[in-house]
Amino acid sequence: MTCAVRESGGGWWCAGVRWPGEVPELGWSRGGRRRVSVLAYGAGLGFRAVGERHCVGARGNVCPLGAVVPGRSTGGRCAECARLDRAHSVAADTMADDPRTYRVYLAWFGPGLVKVGITGEERGAARLREQGAVAFSWLGRGPLMAARRTEEVLRAALGVPDRIPYARKRVERGHLPDTDERAAEVAELYARAAALEGRGWPESLERLPLEVVDQVGIFGLGRATESEPEPVTLPASAPVRAVRELVDGGVVAGRLVAAAGPDLHLAVAGGGVVVLDTRLITGWDLAAESGSDVRVPLIDIGGGGVQGGLF
């Protein structure tokens, strides 16, 4: 069965993977219209890129120039739309009077690979799934500027970043330690962060209790052994190649075995697993394909990753 790719001729462009809940979806757009396709592990997914890749626009608006963008761009936007999108993001610090409540989180992507960040409380854990965080814990909640200040304090005091190159996440995802080790590293970082209360921690930010959330099962990165009385999570087949870019007529088709952040892990002919960063397929016109085949440029994951951008 082939899932989630529209038939050619409909004019729908893929908007990439989104995580509104614990099941990934592919978003689609055509002008001002939106739709989604729910993804299922074990199902086939395949498409062929048609024509040229166009800018996806910004803030829900169509690109007024209809600009063509490079195949390797993970943003999928022309320079003007990229500036507009960035100007209205939380990261731009242009919304100091935002009345919403925000949460500060600690996210774990692999041994020694942790970051601190903030997200709107109404979004729940969607941001953590979008980034491909294998495990995480909330740290605090409060107004935007208090959350932003806490983020800055933690980065400086704990030596943790607010961004991690996505290539590193992919490398670590292929050989994860067990659940207890993941939880222990998150808990250790939480304890160090909590010790900073009263030392630069804004009074308006309420600290939340430690509760480590593990997302290996949601992402499909492990499996349960039927022979054990209690399910045991084991690492899935580690992917060694990733799609570098799409080209006109290029085909990507396989069986979906996992998904994390914007990445889809596809089992392809020959028994290997190829990672497709769905940020690379935004703005393309896609036609459905069946089977198991990859006819686009690939790159070794261990050889520097798909691209050097940050997510």
Coordinates of C-alpha atoms in Angstrom, one line a residue:
M1 CA 0.0 0.0 0.0
T2 CA 1.2 3.5 -0.8
C3 CA 0.2 6.2 1.6
A4 CA 0.2 9.9 2.1
V5 CA 1.2 11.1 -1.4
R6 CA -1.3 12.8 -3.6
E7 CA -2.0 11.9 -7.2
S8 CA -0.3 14.1 -9.8
G9 CA -2.1 16.9 -11.4
G10 CA -3.9 18.1 -8.3
G11 CA -1.6 21.0 -7.6
W12 CA -1.0 20.1 -3.9
W13 CA 2.5 20.8 -2.4
C14 CA 3.9 18.9 0.5
A15 CA 4.4 21.0 3.7
G16 CA 6.5 18.4 5.5
V17 CA 5.9 16.4 8.6
R18 CA 3.9 17.8 11.5
W19 CA 3.3 16.3 15.0
P20 CA 0.0 17.6 16.4
G21 CA -0.3 14.4 18.5
E22 CA 1.7 11.2 18.9
V23 CA 1.1 10.2 15.2
P24 CA 3.0 11.9 12.4
E25 CA 1.2 13.6 9.6
L26 CA 2.2 15.0 6.2
G27 CA 0.8 18.5 5.6
W28 CA -0.3 19.6 2.1
S29 CA -1.1 23.1 0.7
R30 CA -2.7 24.5 -2.4
G31 CA -3.1 28.2 -2.4
G32 CA -4.8 29.0 0.9
R33 CA -6.2 25.4 1.4
R34 CA -4.7 22.9 3.8
R35 CA -5.0 19.2 4.3
V36 CA -3.1 16.4 6.1
S37 CA -2.3 12.7 5.5
V38 CA -1.8 10.5 8.6
L39 CA 1.3 8.3 8.4
A40 CA 1.4 4.7 9.5
Y41 CA 4.5 2.7 10.4
G42 CA 4.8 -0.4 8.1
A43 CA 2.9 1.2 5.3
G44 CA 4.4 2.0 1.9
L45 CA 5.2 5.6 1.0
G46 CA 6.5 6.7 -2.4
F47 CA 6.6 9.7 -4.7
R48 CA 8.3 11.2 -7.7
A49 CA 9.3 14.9 -7.8
V50 CA 7.9 16.8 -10.8
G51 CA 9.2 20.1 -12.3
E52 CA 10.9 22.7 -10.1
R53 CA 10.8 23.4 -6.4
H54 CA 9.0 26.6 -5.4
C55 CA 9.1 28.8 -2.3
V56 CA 6.5 27.7 0.3
G57 CA 5.7 31.3 1.4
A58 CA 5.6 32.5 4.9
R59 CA 3.1 32.6 7.8
G60 CA 0.5 30.8 5.8
N61 CA 0.8 33.2 2.8
V62 CA 1.7 32.2 -0.8
C63 CA 5.1 33.5 -2.0
P64 CA 4.2 36.6 -4.1
L65 CA 7.1 35.9 -6.4
G66 CA 6.5 32.2 -7.0
A67 CA 10.3 31.9 -6.6
V68 CA 12.2 28.8 -7.4
V69 CA 14.4 27.6 -4.5
P70 CA 17.4 25.3 -4.3
G71 CA 16.8 21.5 -3.8
R72 CA 19.1 21.3 -0.8
S73 CA 17.5 24.1 1.2
T74 CA 15.8 22.8 4.3
G75 CA 13.9 26.1 4.7
G76 CA 12.2 25.9 1.3
R77 CA 11.8 29.6 1.2
C78 CA 13.1 32.4 -0.9
A79 CA 15.1 35.2 0.9
E80 CA 12.2 37.5 1.3
C81 CA 9.8 34.9 2.7
A82 CA 12.5 33.6 5.0
R83 CA 13.0 37.1 6.5
L84 CA 9.2 37.5 7.0
D85 CA 8.9 34.1 8.6
R86 CA 11.8 34.7 11.0
A87 CA 10.6 38.2 11.9
H88 CA 7.4 36.8 13.4
S89 CA 8.9 33.8 15.2
V90 CA 9.3 33.5 19.0
A91 CA 13.1 33.2 18.5
A92 CA 13.2 36.7 17.0
D93 CA 12.2 38.3 20.4
T94 CA 9.8 40.7 18.7
M95 CA 6.8 39.7 20.8
A96 CA 7.7 40.9 24.3
D97 CA 4.1 41.6 25.1
D98 CA 2.9 38.1 24.1
P99 CA 0.3 37.2 26.8
R100 CA 0.5 33.5 26.4
T101 CA 2.2 31.1 28.8
Y102 CA 5.4 29.4 27.7
R103 CA 7.3 26.4 28.9
V104 CA 11.0 25.8 29.3
Y105 CA 12.2 22.3 28.4
L106 CA 15.3 20.1 28.5
A107 CA 15.6 17.9 25.4
W108 CA 17.9 14.8 25.0
F109 CA 19.0 13.6 21.6
G110 CA 21.8 11.2 22.5
P111 CA 24.6 10.7 25.0
G112 CA 25.9 14.2 25.9
L113 CA 23.6 15.7 23.3
V114 CA 21.1 17.9 25.2
K115 CA 19.6 21.3 24.7
V116 CA 17.3 23.8 26.4
G117 CA 14.4 25.5 24.7
I118 CA 11.0 27.1 25.0
T119 CA 7.6 26.5 23.5
G120 CA 4.1 27.8 23.9
E121 CA 2.2 25.9 26.6
E122 CA -0.8 25.4 24.4
R123 CA 1.3 23.4 21.9
G124 CA 2.1 20.7 24.5
A125 CA 5.0 18.4 23.4
A126 CA 4.5 19.1 19.7
R127 CA 7.7 21.1 19.5
L128 CA 9.7 18.3 21.1
R129 CA 8.4 15.8 18.5
E130 CA 9.1 18.3 15.7
Q131 CA 12.8 18.4 16.8
G132 CA 13.1 14.7 17.2
A133 CA 13.8 14.8 20.9
V134 CA 14.3 11.2 22.1
A135 CA 13.5 12.2 25.7
F136 CA 12.7 15.4 27.5
S137 CA 11.4 17.0 30.7
W138 CA 9.6 20.2 31.3
L139 CA 11.5 22.6 33.6
G140 CA 9.3 25.6 34.1
R141 CA 6.4 27.7 32.9
G142 CA 5.7 31.4 32.8
P143 CA 5.6 34.6 30.6
L144 CA 7.6 34.6 27.3
M145 CA 10.4 36.9 28.5
A146 CA 10.8 35.0 31.8
A147 CA 11.1 31.8 29.8
R148 CA 13.5 33.4 27.4
R149 CA 15.6 34.7 30.2
T150 CA 15.7 31.3 31.9
E151 CA 16.8 29.7 28.6
E152 CA 19.7 32.2 28.4
V153 CA 20.7 31.5 32.1
L154 CA 20.8 27.8 31.6
R155 CA 22.8 28.0 28.4
A156 CA 25.5 30.0 30.1
A157 CA 25.5 28.2 33.5
L158 CA 25.2 24.6 32.2
G159 CA 27.0 24.9 29.0
V160 CA 24.2 23.5 26.9
P161 CA 23.1 24.9 23.5
D162 CA 19.7 26.1 22.3
R163 CA 20.3 24.4 18.9
I164 CA 21.9 21.2 17.7
P165 CA 23.0 20.4 14.1
Y166 CA 20.5 17.9 12.8
A167 CA 23.2 15.8 11.3
R168 CA 24.4 14.9 14.8
K169 CA 20.9 13.9 15.9
R170 CA 20.7 11.4 13.0
V171 CA 24.1 9.9 13.9
E172 CA 23.1 9.4 17.6
R173 CA 19.6 8.1 16.8
G174 CA 21.2 5.0 15.3
H175 CA 22.7 3.7 18.5
L176 CA 20.7 4.8 21.5
P177 CA 21.4 3.6 25.1
D178 CA 18.5 2.0 27.0
T179 CA 15.6 3.8 28.6
D180 CA 17.1 4.1 32.1
E181 CA 20.3 5.7 30.8
R182 CA 18.3 8.2 28.8
A183 CA 16.2 9.1 31.7
A184 CA 19.2 9.4 34.1
E185 CA 21.0 11.9 31.9
V186 CA 17.8 14.1 31.6
A187 CA 17.3 13.9 35.4
E188 CA 21.0 14.9 36.1
L189 CA 20.6 17.9 33.9
Y190 CA 17.3 18.8 35.5
A191 CA 18.9 18.7 39.0
R192 CA 21.7 21.1 37.8
A193 CA 19.1 23.4 36.3
A194 CA 16.9 23.4 39.4
A195 CA 19.9 24.3 41.6
L196 CA 20.0 27.7 39.8
E197 CA 16.8 28.9 41.4
G198 CA 17.5 32.2 43.1
R199 CA 20.7 32.7 41.0
G200 CA 19.4 34.4 37.8
W201 CA 16.2 32.3 37.5
P202 CA 13.3 34.8 37.0
E203 CA 10.8 34.8 39.9
S204 CA 7.9 34.8 37.4
L205 CA 8.9 31.4 36.1
E206 CA 7.3 28.6 38.0
R207 CA 9.5 25.5 38.2
L208 CA 7.8 22.2 37.2
P209 CA 8.6 18.8 38.7
L210 CA 10.9 16.4 36.9
E211 CA 9.0 14.0 34.6
V212 CA 11.0 12.4 31.9
V213 CA 9.0 11.6 28.8
D214 CA 10.6 9.0 26.4
Q215 CA 9.6 9.2 22.8
V216 CA 11.3 6.2 21.3
G217 CA 8.0 4.3 21.0
I218 CA 6.2 7.3 19.4
F219 CA 9.0 7.6 16.8
G220 CA 9.0 3.9 16.1
L221 CA 12.8 3.7 16.8
G222 CA 12.5 0.5 18.8
R223 CA 10.5 -2.7 19.0
A224 CA 9.1 -4.9 21.9
T225 CA 10.4 -8.4 22.3
E226 CA 7.6 -10.9 22.7
S227 CA 9.8 -13.4 24.6
E228 CA 10.2 -11.1 27.6
P229 CA 7.5 -10.8 30.3
E230 CA 7.9 -7.0 30.0
P231 CA 8.4 -5.3 26.6
V232 CA 12.1 -4.4 26.0
T233 CA 12.9 -1.5 23.7
L234 CA 15.6 -2.4 21.2
P235 CA 17.3 -0.2 18.6
A236 CA 15.9 -0.3 15.1
S237 CA 18.1 -0.9 12.1
A238 CA 20.4 2.1 12.0
P239 CA 20.1 4.1 8.8
V240 CA 23.4 4.8 7.1
R241 CA 22.3 7.0 4.2
A242 CA 20.1 10.1 3.8
V243 CA 18.5 11.9 0.9
R244 CA 20.6 14.9 0.0
E245 CA 18.1 16.6 -2.3
L246 CA 15.3 15.9 -4.7
V247 CA 15.5 16.4 -8.5
D248 CA 13.0 16.6 -11.3
G249 CA 11.9 13.0 -11.9
G250 CA 13.7 11.7 -8.8
V251 CA 11.9 8.9 -6.9
V252 CA 11.8 8.0 -3.2
A253 CA 9.8 5.0 -2.3
G254 CA 9.9 2.4 0.5
R255 CA 8.2 1.2 3.7
L256 CA 7.9 3.6 6.6
V257 CA 9.6 2.1 9.6
A258 CA 10.2 5.2 11.9
A259 CA 9.8 8.9 12.0
A260 CA 11.5 11.5 14.3
G261 CA 11.2 15.3 13.9
P262 CA 11.1 16.0 10.2
D263 CA 12.8 12.7 9.3
L264 CA 11.1 9.6 7.8
H265 CA 13.0 6.3 8.0
L266 CA 12.2 4.3 4.9
A267 CA 13.2 0.6 4.4
V268 CA 14.2 0.3 0.7
A269 CA 15.2 -2.4 -1.8
G270 CA 18.3 -4.3 -0.6
G271 CA 17.3 -4.2 3.1
G272 CA 18.7 -0.8 4.0
V273 CA 17.1 2.1 5.7
V274 CA 17.3 5.6 4.1
V275 CA 16.4 8.8 6.0
L276 CA 14.3 11.4 4.2
D277 CA 14.3 14.9 5.7
T278 CA 10.8 16.1 4.7
R279 CA 12.0 19.7 4.9
L280 CA 13.6 18.8 1.5
I281 CA 10.3 17.9 -0.1
T282 CA 8.4 21.1 0.7
G283 CA 7.5 23.2 -2.3
W284 CA 7.8 20.2 -4.7
D285 CA 4.9 18.9 -6.9
L286 CA 4.8 15.2 -6.0
A287 CA 3.3 12.3 -7.9
A288 CA 2.5 8.9 -6.2
E289 CA 4.9 6.0 -6.8
S290 CA 4.8 2.4 -5.5
G291 CA 7.5 -0.1 -4.9
S292 CA 10.8 0.3 -3.1
D293 CA 13.3 2.5 -4.9
V294 CA 15.4 5.6 -4.4
R295 CA 16.7 7.5 -7.4
V296 CA 17.9 10.8 -5.9
P297 CA 21.3 12.0 -4.6
L298 CA 22.2 10.3 -1.2
I299 CA 24.9 11.0 1.3
D300 CA 26.3 8.9 4.2
I301 CA 24.9 9.9 7.5
G302 CA 28.2 9.3 9.3
G303 CA 30.1 11.4 6.7
G304 CA 28.8 14.9 7.8
G305 CA 25.0 14.5 7.5
V306 CA 22.6 15.7 5.0
Q307 CA 23.3 19.4 5.5
G308 CA 24.9 21.5 8.1
G309 CA 21.9 23.6 9.1
L310 CA 20.4 23.8 12.6
F311 CA 17.0 22.7 13.6

